[in-house]
Coordinates of C-alpha atoms in Angstrom, one line a residue:
X29 CA -61.4 104.1 65.4
X30 CA -60.4 103.1 69.2
X31 CA -62.2 100.3 71.0
X32 CA -63.2 99.0 67.5
X33 CA -62.1 94.5 68.9
X34 CA -63.1 95.4 72.5
X35 CA -66.0 94.8 75.0
X36 CA -67.3 97.7 77.4
X37 CA -68.5 96.2 80.3
X38 CA -68.2 97.0 83.6
X39 CA -66.9 100.6 83.1
X40 CA -64.2 100.0 80.8
X41 CA -62.7 98.2 77.4
X42 CA -62.8 95.1 77.8
X43 CA -60.6 91.9 75.5
X44 CA -63.2 89.5 74.1
X45 CA -63.4 86.1 76.3
X46 CA -64.5 84.5 72.2
X47 CA -62.5 85.0 69.7
X48 CA -64.1 85.7 66.5
X49 CA -64.6 88.6 64.7
X50 CA -65.4 90.1 61.6
X51 CA -65.2 92.9 59.3
X52 CA -66.9 95.5 59.0
X53 CA -67.5 96.8 55.4
X54 CA -68.3 100.5 53.9
X55 CA -71.3 100.1 51.7
X56 CA -70.2 102.3 49.6
X57 CA -67.1 101.0 48.4
X58 CA -67.7 97.1 49.5
X59 CA -64.4 97.6 51.7
X60 CA -63.1 96.5 54.4
X61 CA -63.0 99.6 57.6
X62 CA -62.7 98.0 60.6
X63 CA -62.2 94.9 62.2
X64 CA -64.6 94.3 64.8
X65 CA -64.9 91.4 67.7
X66 CA -67.5 89.5 68.1
X67 CA -68.7 88.3 71.9
X68 CA -70.0 84.6 72.2
X69 CA -71.4 83.1 75.5
X70 CA -69.7 83.8 78.6
X71 CA -68.9 87.8 77.1
X72 CA -72.7 88.1 77.8
X73 CA -72.8 86.3 81.4
X74 CA -70.1 88.7 82.0
X75 CA -71.9 91.5 80.9
X76 CA -74.5 90.6 82.2
X77 CA -73.0 90.5 85.8
X78 CA -71.5 93.8 85.3
X79 CA -75.2 94.4 85.1
X80 CA -77.4 92.3 87.3
X81 CA -74.2 93.5 90.4
X82 CA -74.9 97.8 89.2
X83 CA -78.8 97.3 89.6
X84 CA -79.3 97.6 93.2
X85 CA -77.7 100.7 93.8
X86 CA -78.3 102.7 90.5
X87 CA -82.4 102.2 90.8
X88 CA -82.0 103.5 94.3
X89 CA -81.0 106.6 92.1
X90 CA -83.2 109.8 92.8
X91 CA -84.8 111.4 90.9
X92 CA -82.9 113.9 91.1
X93 CA -79.9 112.0 90.0
X94 CA -80.9 110.8 86.2
X95 CA -82.1 114.2 85.9
X96 CA -77.6 115.1 86.5
X97 CA -77.0 112.5 84.4
X98 CA -78.9 112.0 81.2
X99 CA -77.4 116.2 80.9
X100 CA -74.3 115.2 81.2
X101 CA -75.0 112.2 78.1
X102 CA -76.7 115.4 76.5
X103 CA -73.7 117.6 76.7
X104 CA -71.1 115.4 75.6
X105 CA -73.5 113.2 72.9
X106 CA -73.7 117.0 71.4
X107 CA -69.7 117.1 71.2
X108 CA -69.1 113.7 69.1
X109 CA -72.1 114.2 66.8
X110 CA -70.2 115.1 64.3
X111 CA -68.3 112.1 65.3
X112 CA -71.4 109.6 64.8
X113 CA -72.0 111.3 61.4
X114 CA -68.8 110.7 60.0
X115 CA -68.8 107.1 61.5
X116 CA -73.1 105.8 60.3
X117 CA -72.4 107.2 56.7
X118 CA -69.2 104.8 56.6
X119 CA -70.3 102.4 58.2
X120 CA -74.3 101.6 56.3
X121 CA -73.8 104.2 53.6
X122 CA -76.5 107.6 55.1
X123 CA -75.9 110.7 53.0
X124 CA -73.7 112.9 55.0
X125 CA -76.2 115.3 54.7
X126 CA -78.5 112.8 55.9
X127 CA -76.8 110.9 58.7
X128 CA -75.6 115.3 59.3
X129 CA -79.1 116.9 60.0
X130 CA -81.3 113.3 60.7
X131 CA -79.5 110.4 61.6
X132 CA -77.5 111.6 64.3
X133 CA -79.3 114.4 66.0
X134 CA -82.1 111.6 66.6
X135 CA -80.1 110.3 69.0
X136 CA -79.7 113.2 71.0
X137 CA -83.4 113.6 70.3
X138 CA -84.2 110.9 72.0
X139 CA -82.3 111.8 75.0
X140 CA -84.0 115.5 75.2
X141 CA -87.0 114.3 75.0
X142 CA -86.0 111.3 78.4
X143 CA -85.1 113.9 80.1
X144 CA -88.4 115.9 80.0
X145 CA -90.1 112.7 80.8
X146 CA -88.2 112.0 83.2
X147 CA -88.9 115.8 84.4
X148 CA -92.7 115.2 84.3
X149 CA -93.2 111.4 85.2
X150 CA -95.3 110.6 88.1
X151 CA -93.3 107.9 89.7
X152 CA -96.4 107.1 92.5
X153 CA -99.5 107.3 92.6
X154 CA -102.7 107.2 95.4
X155 CA -106.1 105.1 94.5
X156 CA -107.6 104.9 97.8
X157 CA -106.1 103.4 100.3
X158 CA -103.4 102.3 98.1
X159 CA -100.1 103.7 96.9
X160 CA -98.9 102.2 93.1
X161 CA -95.2 102.9 92.5
X162 CA -93.6 102.8 89.4
X163 CA -90.2 100.9 89.3
X164 CA -87.3 100.6 87.5
X165 CA -87.7 97.1 85.8
X166 CA -84.1 95.1 85.8
X167 CA -81.2 94.4 84.0
X168 CA -82.6 95.0 80.2
X169 CA -80.6 93.3 76.9
X170 CA -81.3 95.8 74.0
X171 CA -81.0 93.9 70.4
X172 CA -80.4 96.8 67.9
X173 CA -80.8 97.4 63.5
X174 CA -77.5 99.1 61.3
X175 CA -80.6 100.7 59.1
X176 CA -80.8 103.9 62.1
X177 CA -78.6 102.8 64.7
X178 CA -77.6 105.2 66.8
X179 CA -81.3 106.0 67.0
X180 CA -82.9 102.6 67.8
X181 CA -79.6 102.5 70.1
X182 CA -80.6 106.1 72.2
X183 CA -84.2 104.8 71.7
X184 CA -83.4 102.2 74.2
X185 CA -80.7 103.6 76.3
X186 CA -82.3 106.6 76.8
X187 CA -85.5 106.0 78.8
X188 CA -84.1 103.1 81.1
X189 CA -81.5 105.3 82.4
X190 CA -84.3 107.6 82.8
X191 CA -86.5 104.9 84.7
X192 CA -83.1 103.9 87.2
X193 CA -82.4 100.5 84.9
X194 CA -78.9 98.7 83.9
X195 CA -78.8 97.5 80.8
X196 CA -76.5 95.2 77.9
X197 CA -76.5 96.5 74.4
X198 CA -76.3 94.2 71.4
X199 CA -76.1 96.8 68.5
X200 CA -75.8 95.3 64.7
X201 CA -72.3 93.9 63.8
X202 CA -73.5 95.4 60.1
X203 CA -73.1 98.3 61.4
X204 CA -71.4 99.0 65.0
X205 CA -69.7 101.5 64.9
X206 CA -71.5 104.8 66.4
X207 CA -72.5 102.4 69.3
X208 CA -68.4 102.6 69.9
X209 CA -69.0 106.3 70.8
X210 CA -72.3 105.9 72.2
X211 CA -70.7 103.6 74.7
X212 CA -67.4 105.9 75.1
X213 CA -69.9 109.6 75.8
X214 CA -71.6 107.6 77.9
X215 CA -68.6 106.8 79.7
X216 CA -67.6 110.0 79.0
X217 CA -70.0 111.4 80.9
X218 CA -70.0 109.6 84.1
X219 CA -72.3 106.8 83.8
X220 CA -71.3 104.7 86.4
X221 CA -69.3 100.9 86.3
X222 CA -72.4 98.2 85.5
X223 CA -74.7 100.0 84.4
X224 CA -74.5 100.3 80.1
X225 CA -72.4 97.4 78.7
X226 CA -71.7 96.7 75.2
X227 CA -71.0 93.3 73.4
X228 CA -71.2 93.0 69.4
X229 CA -72.1 89.7 67.7
X230 CA -74.6 88.0 66.0
X231 CA -78.0 87.3 66.5
X232 CA -77.5 83.5 66.7
X233 CA -74.9 84.0 69.4
X234 CA -74.9 86.4 71.2
X235 CA -79.1 88.7 70.5
X236 CA -79.8 84.4 72.1
X237 CA -77.5 84.3 75.0
X238 CA -79.1 87.6 76.0
X239 CA -83.0 86.4 75.3
X240 CA -81.9 83.3 76.8
X241 CA -80.3 84.7 79.9
X242 CA -81.9 83.7 83.4
X243 CA -80.9 87.0 84.7
X244 CA -81.8 89.2 82.2
X245 CA -85.0 90.7 83.4
X246 CA -85.6 92.5 80.2
X247 CA -85.4 92.1 76.7
X248 CA -86.0 95.2 73.5
X249 CA -85.3 94.5 70.4
X250 CA -85.9 96.5 67.0
X251 CA -85.7 94.6 63.3
X252 CA -86.7 92.0 61.6
X253 CA -90.6 90.1 62.2
X254 CA -89.1 87.1 61.6
X255 CA -85.7 88.4 64.0
X256 CA -88.4 88.9 66.6
X257 CA -89.9 86.2 66.9
X258 CA -86.8 84.2 67.8
X259 CA -86.7 87.1 70.6
X260 CA -89.6 85.5 72.0
X261 CA -89.4 82.2 71.7
X262 CA -85.8 82.4 73.1
X263 CA -87.2 84.3 76.2
X264 CA -90.4 82.6 76.8
X265 CA -89.3 80.3 78.9
X266 CA -87.8 82.6 81.5
X267 CA -91.2 85.1 81.3
X268 CA -89.3 88.1 80.8
X269 CA -90.7 90.8 79.2
X270 CA -90.3 91.7 75.5
X271 CA -90.5 94.8 73.4
X272 CA -90.3 94.7 70.1
X273 CA -90.4 97.5 67.0
X274 CA -90.1 94.9 63.7
X275 CA -91.1 95.0 60.2
X276 CA -94.0 97.0 58.3
X277 CA -95.6 97.5 55.3
X278 CA -97.0 101.2 55.2
X279 CA -99.8 101.8 52.9
X280 CA -99.3 106.0 52.3
X281 CA -103.7 107.1 51.4
X282 CA -104.3 109.5 48.5
X283 CA -107.8 110.7 48.6
X284 CA -109.2 111.9 45.4
X285 CA -109.2 115.5 46.8
X286 CA -105.5 115.8 47.2
X287 CA -102.6 118.0 45.1
X288 CA -101.3 114.7 43.2
X289 CA -98.5 116.6 42.0
X290 CA -97.4 118.2 45.7
X291 CA -98.6 114.7 47.8
X292 CA -97.1 111.9 45.4
X293 CA -94.0 114.0 44.3
X294 CA -93.1 114.9 48.6
X295 CA -93.9 110.6 49.4
X296 CA -91.6 109.3 46.6
X297 CA -88.9 111.3 47.4
X298 CA -90.1 110.4 50.8
X299 CA -89.0 106.8 50.3
X300 CA -86.6 106.9 49.3
X301 CA -84.6 108.5 52.1
X302 CA -82.3 106.2 53.5
X303 CA -82.7 104.6 50.6
X304 CA -86.1 103.3 52.0
X305 CA -84.1 101.4 55.1
X306 CA -87.0 102.4 57.1
X307 CA -89.2 100.0 59.1
X308 CA -92.4 102.8 58.6
X309 CA -91.9 104.0 54.6
X310 CA -95.3 104.7 52.6
X311 CA -94.2 102.4 50.0
X312 CA -97.5 101.4 49.6
X313 CA -99.4 104.9 47.6
X314 CA -102.7 103.9 47.6
X315 CA -104.2 106.2 45.3
X316 CA -107.4 106.2 42.7
X317 CA -108.0 104.0 39.5
X318 CA -108.6 105.8 37.7
X319 CA -106.1 108.7 37.9
X320 CA -102.9 105.9 38.5
X321 CA -101.8 107.6 34.6
X322 CA -101.9 110.6 35.8
X323 CA -100.3 109.1 39.4
X324 CA -97.5 107.1 36.8
X325 CA -96.5 109.9 36.1
X326 CA -96.2 112.1 38.5
X327 CA -94.0 109.2 40.7
X328 CA -91.9 108.8 37.6
X329 CA -91.0 112.4 37.4
X330 CA -90.2 112.6 41.5
X331 CA -88.4 109.5 41.0
X332 CA -85.8 110.5 37.8
X333 CA -85.1 113.8 40.5
X334 CA -83.5 111.2 42.7
X335 CA -79.9 111.4 42.9
X336 CA -78.3 108.0 43.8
X337 CA -74.2 108.1 44.2
X338 CA -71.7 108.0 46.6
X339 CA -72.4 108.9 50.5
X340 CA -70.4 111.6 50.7
X341 CA -70.5 113.0 47.2
X342 CA -71.8 117.1 47.1
X343 CA -75.5 116.5 46.1
X344 CA -76.5 112.9 46.8
X345 CA -80.2 112.1 48.4
X346 CA -79.7 108.4 48.2
X347 CA -76.9 106.2 48.9
X348 CA -75.9 102.5 48.5
X349 CA -77.5 99.5 50.8
X350 CA -75.8 98.5 54.1
X351 CA -75.2 95.2 52.2
X352 CA -74.2 92.4 49.6
X353 CA -77.8 90.6 51.4
X354 CA -79.6 93.8 51.4
X355 CA -78.8 93.9 48.0
X356 CA -79.7 90.7 46.7
X357 CA -83.3 90.4 48.9
X358 CA -84.1 94.0 47.3
X359 CA -82.5 92.8 43.1
X360 CA -84.4 89.1 43.7
X361 CA -87.9 91.3 45.0
X362 CA -88.0 93.7 42.1
X363 CA -87.3 90.7 39.1
X364 CA -90.5 89.3 41.3
X365 CA -92.4 92.0 40.5
X366 CA -92.2 92.9 36.9
X367 CA -92.7 88.4 37.1
X368 CA -95.6 89.0 38.8
X369 CA -97.2 91.9 36.1
X370 CA -96.7 95.1 37.6
X371 CA -95.9 98.3 34.9
X372 CA -92.4 99.5 35.8
X373 CA -93.0 103.1 35.5
X374 CA -89.4 103.2 37.2
X375 CA -85.9 101.9 37.7
X376 CA -86.0 99.0 37.6
X377 CA -83.3 96.1 38.7
X378 CA -79.1 96.5 38.4
X379 CA -77.3 99.4 39.6
X380 CA -77.5 102.9 38.3
X381 CA -75.5 103.8 35.0
X382 CA -72.3 104.8 36.1
X383 CA -71.9 102.5 39.3
X384 CA -70.1 100.0 39.4
X385 CA -68.9 99.6 42.7
X386 CA -71.3 99.6 45.8
X387 CA -74.2 98.2 46.9
X388 CA -76.7 101.0 44.9
X389 CA -80.1 100.0 43.8
X390 CA -82.4 102.7 41.0
X391 CA -84.5 104.0 42.5
X392 CA -87.8 101.8 41.5
X393 CA -91.7 102.7 40.8
X394 CA -94.0 99.9 40.3
X395 CA -97.4 101.1 39.2
X396 CA -101.4 99.0 38.9
X397 CA -99.3 96.7 41.6
X398 CA -102.7 94.9 43.1
X399 CA -102.7 93.9 47.4
X400 CA -102.0 90.6 46.8
X401 CA -98.2 90.5 45.1
X402 CA -95.4 89.1 46.4
X403 CA -94.4 93.4 47.0
X404 CA -97.2 94.7 48.0
X405 CA -96.2 92.0 50.9
X406 CA -93.1 91.9 52.1
X407 CA -91.5 94.2 53.2
X408 CA -88.8 95.1 51.1
X409 CA -86.1 97.7 52.2
X410 CA -85.2 99.6 49.6
X411 CA -86.1 102.2 47.6
X412 CA -88.7 100.7 46.4
X413 CA -92.8 101.4 45.6
X414 CA -95.7 100.3 44.4
X415 CA -98.9 102.0 42.8
X416 CA -102.3 100.4 44.6
X417 CA -105.4 101.9 42.7
X418 CA -108.8 101.8 45.1
X419 CA -112.2 102.9 43.7
X420 CA -112.6 105.0 46.9
X421 CA -112.6 105.8 50.2
X422 CA -114.0 102.7 52.0
X423 CA -112.1 100.5 49.1
X424 CA -108.3 101.5 50.3
X425 CA -108.9 101.7 54.1
X426 CA -109.4 97.9 53.2
X427 CA -106.5 97.1 51.0
X428 CA -104.3 99.6 53.3
X429 CA -105.6 97.6 56.9
X430 CA -105.3 94.2 54.5
X431 CA -101.6 93.8 55.8
X432 CA -100.1 91.0 58.7
X433 CA -98.3 94.6 59.5
X434 CA -99.7 98.0 61.5
X435 CA -96.8 99.6 62.2
X436 CA -97.0 103.0 60.4
X437 CA -99.8 105.2 57.9
X438 CA -100.1 108.3 55.6
X439 CA -103.1 110.3 54.8
X440 CA -103.9 113.0 52.3
X441 CA -106.6 115.0 51.8
X442 CA -107.4 119.0 51.1
X443 CA -109.9 118.6 53.8
X444 CA -108.1 118.1 56.6
X445 CA -110.6 116.3 58.9
X446 CA -111.5 114.4 56.4
X447 CA -107.7 113.2 56.5
X448 CA -108.5 112.6 60.6
X449 CA -111.0 110.7 60.4
X450 CA -109.4 108.1 57.7
X451 CA -107.1 107.7 60.3
X452 CA -108.3 106.8 62.4
X453 CA -109.7 103.6 60.3
X454 CA -106.2 101.9 60.3
X455 CA -104.7 100.0 62.0
X456 CA -101.6 100.9 62.4
X457 CA -99.4 102.1 65.3
X458 CA -99.0 105.8 64.0
X459 CA -100.2 107.9 60.8
X460 CA -98.9 111.0 59.4
X461 CA -101.6 113.5 58.3
X462 CA -100.8 115.1 55.6
X463 CA -97.2 114.5 55.6
X464 CA -96.6 115.5 59.7
X465 CA -93.2 114.8 60.7
X466 CA -93.1 111.5 63.3
X467 CA -92.6 113.6 66.9
X468 CA -90.2 112.5 69.7
X469 CA -92.7 112.3 72.4
X470 CA -95.3 110.4 70.8
X471 CA -95.7 106.5 70.9
X472 CA -93.3 104.8 68.6
X473 CA -94.8 101.3 68.0
X474 CA -96.8 98.9 65.8
X475 CA -100.3 96.7 65.5
X476 CA -101.0 93.0 64.7
X477 CA -96.4 91.5 63.4
X478 CA -94.8 95.0 63.9
X479 CA -93.9 93.9 67.5
X480 CA -96.3 94.4 70.7
X481 CA -94.9 97.6 73.1
X482 CA -94.5 101.3 72.3
X483 CA -91.3 103.8 71.9
X484 CA -90.0 107.3 72.6
X485 CA -91.3 110.2 75.3
X486 CA -92.8 109.1 78.5
X487 CA -94.3 106.6 76.2
X488 CA -90.2 104.8 75.4
X489 CA -89.7 105.1 79.6
X490 CA -93.5 103.6 80.6
X491 CA -91.6 100.6 78.7
X492 CA -89.3 100.2 81.8
X493 CA -90.3 100.0 85.2
X494 CA -93.1 97.2 86.7
X495 CA -95.7 99.5 88.6
X496 CA -96.2 97.8 92.4
X497 CA -99.0 98.4 94.7
X498 CA -98.9 99.1 98.2
X499 CA -102.5 98.5 99.6
X500 CA -103.5 100.0 103.2
X501 CA -100.3 102.6 102.8
X502 CA -102.2 105.5 101.7
X503 CA -104.7 105.1 104.6
X504 CA -105.1 107.6 107.4

C-alpha cells in the first residue's frame, strides 16, 4: 500500500513534519504489515489550517453541489469496497466474511444515508416573523477507533460533507490503513482540496492537538469513556462543540415468555461478532433466575458452535482481538470473573486449542453473575458474556438500568407489545426489540457515560449544523 508514511493535507499526500513511526501489526500473526508516520502538533496545525482555508468556499456550496459530490464518493467507494474489506481483515482481524458483508459495506451505508438526509433536510424554516437557517458548524476534528474503523469514519465524514463542513481525521493508529484508502476515495471523487485532511497519530499527541486547537470548531470522538473524558477536558477551554460515542455495557433482557432456544442461541453468537469488539454488544444477558440452568445449557451449546481461527480461513466466525493490550485486558477480566465467583459455562483464560500465536480469545460465557461483579460493570470488549438472573420484569428493568453506561439494549418476548413496553423503560439510546437490526437512518448514540450527540442519517447531519435565527426576516 502506498502513502502509509504520508498524510493527506490540502488535497495532496505530503511528508510529515514529525519523525516518529509505528508498525501496523496483523493481530492474527503478530507480524508487522506496514509502517505509518505519526504526526505531531505541527502536522495537526498544517491540516487544520488547510481545513480552515477551505471552509468558506465549501460552506458556500449548494445542496445540489454536495449531492453531486456525495454521489461521486459513493461511486468510487463501491469500486474500492474489496480493497477496504481485505485491508480491515489484515489490520484488525475481522473475519473475511464479516469484513466483506458488514465492515466495508457499513461505510457505504453511511454515505447513502447522508445523501438521503441531504436531499430531504430543511436548511431554512419559518417561525413566525423569523427565519431559522441551519449552517455548517465549521472545521471538525474526527477521532475514530479501530473496532469498526471505516464504519465510524464514514459515520462522521459523510454527514459533515453533506452539511458543508471541512475536517481533519485522526483514525486509530492501530488500524489506520483503511483510512488511507478512504482518503484516496475522496480524492478520486473530487472532494475539494482542504475539505478533508488525514493525519495519523496517537491520542495524547495528535488527538490532544486537535481537541485543543483554537481553529477547530467541533470534535467528534468515538472510543472509550476514559478517552472521551480527556477529549472533552481538552476541548473545554475553547468551548468547541464535542460529540461523543463512548463505551457500553448493554443489557439483553430475555423475558420469561421468549423462545429461549432461539433467542439465547441468536444472542450468544451475536455478542461474539467482531470478536465481541463492539460498543453496543449485549453482553449482559438477563434471564429469569428460576430458568438459569436452562439458559446455561443453551448458551454453552451455542458457544461451542463458534469457530475461532485465522480471519482468512474458511469457516472462521471469530477472529483475533486487535492487539496484545486488548488480549491482556480481556484475559485479566475473564480471570477476574472466575475469582469473583462467576460460574464458567464455556471458554475461559488462554487461547483456543490449536492457536499458539495471534490475539485469539476463547468465547466465554459466565452464569450466575450478579450485577455488582466486575465483569458486569466494566466494558470487556471481547467475546465474553454473562448470564444474570432476575426475579420479575421490574427487577430485569432495574438491573438493566443499573449501569453507568446507556448505549444500547435488547429485549425479547413472544409478545411484541410487551417487549416494546419494556424497551421504553430502558435508559439507553437504542433498544433492539426481538432481534431487530440496527438501521442507518435512525439515531445512534447513548445516555449517561455512553456519550452525547447522535450519529447516522438526518440525526448525524444535524450534529454538524448551527441554527441561526434571523429576526424579522419573514415579515411581510
